[in-house]
mmCIF file of C-alpha atoms and ligand atoms in Angstrom:
data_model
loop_
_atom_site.group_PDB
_atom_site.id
_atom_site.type_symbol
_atom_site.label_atom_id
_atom_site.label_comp_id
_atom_site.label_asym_id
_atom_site.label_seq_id
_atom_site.Cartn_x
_atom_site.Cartn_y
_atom_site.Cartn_z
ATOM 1 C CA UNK A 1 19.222 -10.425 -1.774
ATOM 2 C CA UNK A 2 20.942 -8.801 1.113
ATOM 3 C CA UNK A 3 20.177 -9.379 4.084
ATOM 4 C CA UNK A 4 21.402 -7.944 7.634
ATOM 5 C CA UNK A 5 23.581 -9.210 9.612
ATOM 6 C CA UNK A 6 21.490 -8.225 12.617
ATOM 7 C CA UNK A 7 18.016 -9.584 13.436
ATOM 8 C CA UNK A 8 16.206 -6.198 14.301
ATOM 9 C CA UNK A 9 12.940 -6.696 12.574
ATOM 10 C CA UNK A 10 11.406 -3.385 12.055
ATOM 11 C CA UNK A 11 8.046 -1.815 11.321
ATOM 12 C CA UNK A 12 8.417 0.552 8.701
ATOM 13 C CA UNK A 13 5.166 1.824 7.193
ATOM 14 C CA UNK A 14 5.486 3.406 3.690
ATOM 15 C CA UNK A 15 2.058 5.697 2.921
ATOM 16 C CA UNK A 16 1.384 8.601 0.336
ATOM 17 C CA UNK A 17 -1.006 8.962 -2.620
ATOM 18 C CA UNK A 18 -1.456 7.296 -5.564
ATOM 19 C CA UNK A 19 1.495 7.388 -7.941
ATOM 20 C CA UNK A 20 4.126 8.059 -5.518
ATOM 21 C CA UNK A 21 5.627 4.948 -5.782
ATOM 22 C CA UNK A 22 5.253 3.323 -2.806
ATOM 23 C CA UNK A 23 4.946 0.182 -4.007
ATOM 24 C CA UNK A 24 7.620 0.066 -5.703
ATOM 25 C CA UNK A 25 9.579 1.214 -3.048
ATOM 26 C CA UNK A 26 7.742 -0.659 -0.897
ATOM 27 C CA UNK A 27 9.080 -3.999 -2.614
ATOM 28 C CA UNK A 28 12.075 -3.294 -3.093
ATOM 29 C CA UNK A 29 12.834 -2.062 0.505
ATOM 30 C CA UNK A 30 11.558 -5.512 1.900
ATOM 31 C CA UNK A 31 13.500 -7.449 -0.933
ATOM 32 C CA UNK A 32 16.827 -5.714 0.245
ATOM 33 C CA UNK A 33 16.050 -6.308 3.832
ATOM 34 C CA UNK A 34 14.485 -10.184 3.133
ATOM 35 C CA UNK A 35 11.309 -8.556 5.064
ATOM 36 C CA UNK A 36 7.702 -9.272 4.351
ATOM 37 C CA UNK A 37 6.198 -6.497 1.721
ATOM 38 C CA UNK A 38 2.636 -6.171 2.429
ATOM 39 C CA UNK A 39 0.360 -4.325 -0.145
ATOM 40 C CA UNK A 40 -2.737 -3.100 1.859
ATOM 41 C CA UNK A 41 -4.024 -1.687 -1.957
ATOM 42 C CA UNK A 42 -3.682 -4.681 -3.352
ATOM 43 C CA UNK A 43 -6.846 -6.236 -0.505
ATOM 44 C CA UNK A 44 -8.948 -3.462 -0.854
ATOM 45 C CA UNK A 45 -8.913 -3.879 -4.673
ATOM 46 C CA UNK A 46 -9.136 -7.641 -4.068
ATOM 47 C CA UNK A 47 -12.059 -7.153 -2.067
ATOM 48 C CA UNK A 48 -14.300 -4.832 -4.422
ATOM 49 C CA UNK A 49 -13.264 -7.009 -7.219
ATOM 50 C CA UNK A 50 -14.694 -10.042 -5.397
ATOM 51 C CA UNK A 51 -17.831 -8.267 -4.532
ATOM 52 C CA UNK A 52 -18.033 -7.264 -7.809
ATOM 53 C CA UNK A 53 -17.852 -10.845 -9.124
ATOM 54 C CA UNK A 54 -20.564 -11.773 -6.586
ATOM 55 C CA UNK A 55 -23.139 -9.211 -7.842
ATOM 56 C CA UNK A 56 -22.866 -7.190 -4.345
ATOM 57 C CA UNK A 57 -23.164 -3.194 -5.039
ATOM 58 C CA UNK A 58 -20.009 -1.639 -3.364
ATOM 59 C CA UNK A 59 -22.431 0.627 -1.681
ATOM 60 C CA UNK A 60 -24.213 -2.367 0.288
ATOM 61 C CA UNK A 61 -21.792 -1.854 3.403
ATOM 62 C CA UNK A 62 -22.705 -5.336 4.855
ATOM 63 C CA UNK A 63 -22.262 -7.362 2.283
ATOM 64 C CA UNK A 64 -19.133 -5.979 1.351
ATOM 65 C CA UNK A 65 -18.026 -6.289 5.021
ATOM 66 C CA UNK A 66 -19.135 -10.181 4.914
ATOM 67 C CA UNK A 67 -16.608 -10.486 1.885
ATOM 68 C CA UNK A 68 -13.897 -8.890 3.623
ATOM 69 C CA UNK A 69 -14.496 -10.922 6.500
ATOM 70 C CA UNK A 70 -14.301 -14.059 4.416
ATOM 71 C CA UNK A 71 -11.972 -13.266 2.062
ATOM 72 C CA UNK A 72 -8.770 -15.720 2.081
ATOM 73 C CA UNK A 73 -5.973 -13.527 0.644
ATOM 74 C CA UNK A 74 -2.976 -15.200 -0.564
ATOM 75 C CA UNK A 75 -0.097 -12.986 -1.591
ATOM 76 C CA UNK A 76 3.671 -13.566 -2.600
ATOM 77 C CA UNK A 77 6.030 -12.243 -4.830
ATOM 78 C CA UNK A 78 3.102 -9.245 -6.446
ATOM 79 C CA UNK A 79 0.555 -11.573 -7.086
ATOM 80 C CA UNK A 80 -2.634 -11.783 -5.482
ATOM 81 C CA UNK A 81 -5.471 -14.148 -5.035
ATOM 82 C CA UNK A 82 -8.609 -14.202 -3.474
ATOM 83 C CA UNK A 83 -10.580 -16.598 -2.298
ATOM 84 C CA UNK A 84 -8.973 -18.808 -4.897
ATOM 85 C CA UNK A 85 -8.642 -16.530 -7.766
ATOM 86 C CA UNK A 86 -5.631 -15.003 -8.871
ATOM 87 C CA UNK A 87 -6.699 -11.192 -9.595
ATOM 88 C CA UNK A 88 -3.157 -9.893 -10.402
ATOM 89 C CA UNK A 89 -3.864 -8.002 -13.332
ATOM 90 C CA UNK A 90 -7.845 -7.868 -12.464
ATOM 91 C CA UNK A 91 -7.462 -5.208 -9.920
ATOM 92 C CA UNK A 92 -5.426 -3.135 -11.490
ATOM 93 C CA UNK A 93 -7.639 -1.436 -14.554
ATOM 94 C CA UNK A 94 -9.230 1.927 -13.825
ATOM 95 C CA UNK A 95 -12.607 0.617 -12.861
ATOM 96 C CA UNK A 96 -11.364 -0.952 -10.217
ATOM 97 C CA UNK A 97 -9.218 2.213 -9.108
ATOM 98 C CA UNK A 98 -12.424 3.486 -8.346
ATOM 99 C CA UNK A 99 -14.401 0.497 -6.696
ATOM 100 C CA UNK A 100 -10.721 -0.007 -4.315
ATOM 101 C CA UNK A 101 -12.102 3.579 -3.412
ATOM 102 C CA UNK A 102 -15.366 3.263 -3.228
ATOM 103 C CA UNK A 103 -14.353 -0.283 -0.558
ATOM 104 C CA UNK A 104 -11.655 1.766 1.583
ATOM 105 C CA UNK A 105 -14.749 3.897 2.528
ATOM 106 C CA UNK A 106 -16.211 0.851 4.420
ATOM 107 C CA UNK A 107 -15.511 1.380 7.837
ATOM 108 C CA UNK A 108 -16.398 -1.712 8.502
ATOM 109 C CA UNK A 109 -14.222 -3.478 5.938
ATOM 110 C CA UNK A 110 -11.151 -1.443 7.286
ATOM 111 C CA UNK A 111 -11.829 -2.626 11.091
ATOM 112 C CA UNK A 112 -11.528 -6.197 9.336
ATOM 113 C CA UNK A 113 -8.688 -5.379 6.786
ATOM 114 C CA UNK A 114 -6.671 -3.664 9.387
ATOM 115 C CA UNK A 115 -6.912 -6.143 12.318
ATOM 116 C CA UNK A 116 -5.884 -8.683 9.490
ATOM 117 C CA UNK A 117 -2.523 -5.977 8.454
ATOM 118 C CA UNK A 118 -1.515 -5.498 12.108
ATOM 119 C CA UNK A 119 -1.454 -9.589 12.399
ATOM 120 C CA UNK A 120 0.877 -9.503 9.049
ATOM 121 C CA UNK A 121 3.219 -6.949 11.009
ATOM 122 C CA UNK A 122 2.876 -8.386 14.654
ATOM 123 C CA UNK A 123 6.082 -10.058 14.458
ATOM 124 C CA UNK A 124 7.856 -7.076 12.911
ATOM 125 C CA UNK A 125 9.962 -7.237 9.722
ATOM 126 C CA UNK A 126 7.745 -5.973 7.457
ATOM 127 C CA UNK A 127 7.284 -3.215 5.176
ATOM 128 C CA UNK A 128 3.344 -2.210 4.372
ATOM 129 C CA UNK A 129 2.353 0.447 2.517
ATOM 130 C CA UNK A 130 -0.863 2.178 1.619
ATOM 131 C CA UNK A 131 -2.853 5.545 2.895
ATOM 132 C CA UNK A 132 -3.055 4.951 6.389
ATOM 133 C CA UNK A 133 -0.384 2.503 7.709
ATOM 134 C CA UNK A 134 2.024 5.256 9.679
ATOM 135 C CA UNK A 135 -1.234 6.924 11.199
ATOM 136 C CA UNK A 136 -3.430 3.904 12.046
ATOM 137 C CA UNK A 137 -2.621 0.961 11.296
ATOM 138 C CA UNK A 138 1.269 0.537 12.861
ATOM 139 C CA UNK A 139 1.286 4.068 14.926
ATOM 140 C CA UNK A 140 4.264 2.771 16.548
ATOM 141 C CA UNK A 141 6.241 1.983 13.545
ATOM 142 C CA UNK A 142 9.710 2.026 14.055
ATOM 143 C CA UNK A 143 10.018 4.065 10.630
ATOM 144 C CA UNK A 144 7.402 6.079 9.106
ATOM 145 C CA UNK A 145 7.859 7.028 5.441
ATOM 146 C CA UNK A 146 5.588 9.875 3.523
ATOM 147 C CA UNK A 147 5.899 9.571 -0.447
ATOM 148 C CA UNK A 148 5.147 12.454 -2.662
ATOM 149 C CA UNK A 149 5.301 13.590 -6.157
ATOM 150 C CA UNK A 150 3.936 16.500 -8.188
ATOM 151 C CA UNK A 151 0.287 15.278 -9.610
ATOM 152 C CA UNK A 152 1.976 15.690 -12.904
ATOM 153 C CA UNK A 153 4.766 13.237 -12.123
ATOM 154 C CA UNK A 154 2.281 10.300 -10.619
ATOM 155 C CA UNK A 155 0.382 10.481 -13.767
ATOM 156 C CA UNK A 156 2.966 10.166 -16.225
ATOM 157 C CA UNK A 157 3.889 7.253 -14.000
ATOM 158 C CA UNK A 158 0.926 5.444 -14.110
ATOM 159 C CA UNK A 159 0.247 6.444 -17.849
ATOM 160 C CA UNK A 160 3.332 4.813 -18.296
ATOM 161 C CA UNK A 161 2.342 1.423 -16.233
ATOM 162 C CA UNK A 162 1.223 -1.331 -18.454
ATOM 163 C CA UNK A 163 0.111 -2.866 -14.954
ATOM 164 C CA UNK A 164 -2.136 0.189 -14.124
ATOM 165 C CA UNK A 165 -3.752 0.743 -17.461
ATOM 166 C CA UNK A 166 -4.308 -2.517 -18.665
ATOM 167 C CA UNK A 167 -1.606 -3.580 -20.620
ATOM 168 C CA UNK A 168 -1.741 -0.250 -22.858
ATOM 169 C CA UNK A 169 -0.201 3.112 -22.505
ATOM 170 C CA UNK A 170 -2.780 5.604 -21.424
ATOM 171 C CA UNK A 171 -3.469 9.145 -21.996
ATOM 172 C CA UNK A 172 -1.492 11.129 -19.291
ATOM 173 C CA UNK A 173 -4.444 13.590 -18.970
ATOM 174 C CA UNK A 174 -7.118 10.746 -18.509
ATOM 175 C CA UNK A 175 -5.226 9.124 -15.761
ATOM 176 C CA UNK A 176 -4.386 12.732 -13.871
ATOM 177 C CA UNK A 177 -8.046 13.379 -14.274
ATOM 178 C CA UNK A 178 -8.731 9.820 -12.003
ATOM 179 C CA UNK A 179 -5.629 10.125 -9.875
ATOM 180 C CA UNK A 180 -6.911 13.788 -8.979
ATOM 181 C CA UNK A 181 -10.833 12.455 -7.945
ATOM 182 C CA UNK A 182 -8.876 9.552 -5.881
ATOM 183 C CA UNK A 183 -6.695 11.943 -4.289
ATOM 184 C CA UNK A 184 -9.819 13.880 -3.061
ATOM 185 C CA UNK A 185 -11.675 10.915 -2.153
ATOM 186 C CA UNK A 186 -8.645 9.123 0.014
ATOM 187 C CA UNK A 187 -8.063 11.999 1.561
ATOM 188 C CA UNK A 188 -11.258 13.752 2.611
ATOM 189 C CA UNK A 189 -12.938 10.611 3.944
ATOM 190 C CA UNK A 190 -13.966 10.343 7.523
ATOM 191 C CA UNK A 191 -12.585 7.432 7.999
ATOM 192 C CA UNK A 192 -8.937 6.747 8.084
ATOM 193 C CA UNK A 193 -8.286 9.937 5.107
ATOM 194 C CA UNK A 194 -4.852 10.145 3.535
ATOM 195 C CA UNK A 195 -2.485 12.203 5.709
ATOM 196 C CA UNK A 196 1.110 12.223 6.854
ATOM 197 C CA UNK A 197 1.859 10.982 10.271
ATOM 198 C CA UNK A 198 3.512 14.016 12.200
ATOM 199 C CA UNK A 199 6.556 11.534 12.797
ATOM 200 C CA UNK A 200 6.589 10.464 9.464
ATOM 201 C CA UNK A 201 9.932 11.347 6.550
ATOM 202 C CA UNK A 202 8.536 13.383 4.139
ATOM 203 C CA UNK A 203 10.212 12.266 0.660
ATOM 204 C CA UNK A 204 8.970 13.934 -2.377
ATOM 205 C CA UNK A 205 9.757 11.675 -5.341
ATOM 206 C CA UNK A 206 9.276 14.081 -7.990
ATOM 207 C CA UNK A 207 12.408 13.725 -10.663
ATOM 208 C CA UNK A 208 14.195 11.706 -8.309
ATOM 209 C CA UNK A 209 15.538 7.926 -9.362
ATOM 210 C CA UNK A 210 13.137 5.180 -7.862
ATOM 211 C CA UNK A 211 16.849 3.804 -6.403
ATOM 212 C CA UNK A 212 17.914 7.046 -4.717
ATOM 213 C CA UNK A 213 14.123 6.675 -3.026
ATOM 214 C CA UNK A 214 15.144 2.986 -2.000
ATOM 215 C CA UNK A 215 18.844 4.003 -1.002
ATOM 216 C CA UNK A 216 17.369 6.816 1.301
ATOM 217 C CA UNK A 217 14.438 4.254 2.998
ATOM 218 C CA UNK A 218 17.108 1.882 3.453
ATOM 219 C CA UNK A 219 19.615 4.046 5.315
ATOM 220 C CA UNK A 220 16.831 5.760 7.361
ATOM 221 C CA UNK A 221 15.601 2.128 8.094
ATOM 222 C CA UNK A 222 19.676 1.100 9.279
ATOM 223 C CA UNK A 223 19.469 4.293 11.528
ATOM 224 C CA UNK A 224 16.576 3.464 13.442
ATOM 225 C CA UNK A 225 17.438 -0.149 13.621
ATOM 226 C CA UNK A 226 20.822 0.437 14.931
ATOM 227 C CA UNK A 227 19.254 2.823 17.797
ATOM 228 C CA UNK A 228 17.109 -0.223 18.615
ATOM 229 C CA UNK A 229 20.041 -2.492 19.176
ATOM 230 C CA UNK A 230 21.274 -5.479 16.937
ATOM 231 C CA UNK A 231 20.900 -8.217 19.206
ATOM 232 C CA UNK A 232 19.266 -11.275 18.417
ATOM 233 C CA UNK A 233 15.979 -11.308 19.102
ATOM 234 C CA UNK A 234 15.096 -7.420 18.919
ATOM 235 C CA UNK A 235 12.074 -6.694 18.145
ATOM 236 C CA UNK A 236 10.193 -3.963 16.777
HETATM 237 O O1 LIG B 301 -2.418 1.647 -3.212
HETATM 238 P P1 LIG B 301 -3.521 1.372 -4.182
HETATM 239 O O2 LIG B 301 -3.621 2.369 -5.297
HETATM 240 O O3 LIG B 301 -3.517 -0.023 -4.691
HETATM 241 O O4 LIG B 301 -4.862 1.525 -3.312
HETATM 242 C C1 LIG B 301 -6.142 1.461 -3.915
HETATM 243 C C2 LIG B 301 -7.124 2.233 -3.071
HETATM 244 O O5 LIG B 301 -7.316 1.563 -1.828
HETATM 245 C C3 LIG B 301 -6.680 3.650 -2.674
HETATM 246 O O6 LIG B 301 -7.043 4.623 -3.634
HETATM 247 C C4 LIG B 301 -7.386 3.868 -1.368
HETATM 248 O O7 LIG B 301 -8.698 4.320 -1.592
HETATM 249 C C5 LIG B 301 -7.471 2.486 -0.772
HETATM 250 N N1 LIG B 301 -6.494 2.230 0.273
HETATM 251 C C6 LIG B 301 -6.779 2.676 1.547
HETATM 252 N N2 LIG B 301 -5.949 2.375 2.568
HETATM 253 C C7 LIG B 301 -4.830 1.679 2.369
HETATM 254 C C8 LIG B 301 -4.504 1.238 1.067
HETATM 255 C C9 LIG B 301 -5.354 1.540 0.030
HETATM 256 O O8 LIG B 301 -7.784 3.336 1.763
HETATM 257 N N3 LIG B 301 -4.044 1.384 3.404
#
């Protein structure tokens, strides 16, 4: 792991649509800079699979708010429990693609999700990702990043993700089919909708190297730090 020299602990908020490869980039970006990666997906999914477990219908807004506000997440290293249960692999099949989606459209639950993301970032040193970090949830981030790729592209991707499509290789058409309806919903909803902050790098993905991605965050991310100063004890 490399870590830098200098103690400027940056925001840098990492947002796009599904497929892009955020996370990815998202992961490796903190692992290079020994910040915090923090997958807001990863609690929305978390949270519709608990409510699922609990026999609460996804469209009962309170009760899926009173799970969000009670939820103890507990994340490190990709793996994810809540409220004692590790649901790792659990959140990531297509049925829950769509409950995530049906939960992010919870006002409610994203008043309690984000309050609980802007606590994970308070200190700085930390790169989040998901739909709305750059334009809601860190609006001062120190570095805003904007993912794209050709629909195309992020469905061959997640066809080709055993951790997406539950340990088999799916159909590429099937999986455009649900990325396409996600797209819509995540970024027509009147709450907090998919966009790109106007400050935001705009990097599309398509055909490019997941490295190259990382290599370009990572110099963007030295740039702004070194405008901020390297002494100890900068803060974002
Ligand atoms: O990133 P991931 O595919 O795991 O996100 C699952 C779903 O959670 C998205 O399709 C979106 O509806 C929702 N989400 C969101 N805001 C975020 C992160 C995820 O609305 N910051």
């Amino acid at each position: 792991m490399l870590h830098w020299p200098f103690v400027v602990r940056l925001v840098i908020a990492v947002d796009g649509p599904s497929g892009a490869g955020e996370a990815t980039a998202a992961r490796a970006v903190a692992r290079s800079l020994g910040y915090r990666h923090g997958d807001t997906g990863a609690r929305y999914r978390a949270v519709g699979w608990r409510a699922r477990q609990l026999g609460i219908a996804l469209d009962d807004e309170a009760a899926v708010t009173a799970v969000a506000e009670a939820a103890r997440f507990d994340l490190d290293d990709g793996a994810i429990r809540i409220d004692g249960h590790d649901v790792t692999s659990a959140i990531r099949t297509p049925e829950m693609d769509k409950a995530a989606t049906l939960v992010a459209r919870n006002a409610a639950v994203r008043t309690v999700l984000v309050a609980r993301q802007r606590a994970l970032g308070a200190e700085g040193g930390v790169v989040m990702e998901g739909r709305d970090i750059g334009t809601v949830v860190f609006p001062q981030a120190a570095l805003k990043i904007y993912l794209d790729a050709s629909p195309e592209e992020r469905a061959r991707r997640r066809a080709a993700d055993p951790a997406h499509t539950s340990g088999r290789i799916a159909a590429v058409a099937e999986v455009a089919v649900d990325l396409a309806a996600r797209d819509k919903a995540d970024s027509t909803r009147s709450v907090a909708p998919l966009m790109k902050a106007d400050d935001a790098v705009y990097i599309d993905t398509t055909g490019i190297p997941i490295d190259d991605v990382v290599g370009r965050v990572l110099a963007l991310a030295r740039e702004r730090a070194g405008a901020r100063g390297s002494g100890p004890g900068s803060r974002d």
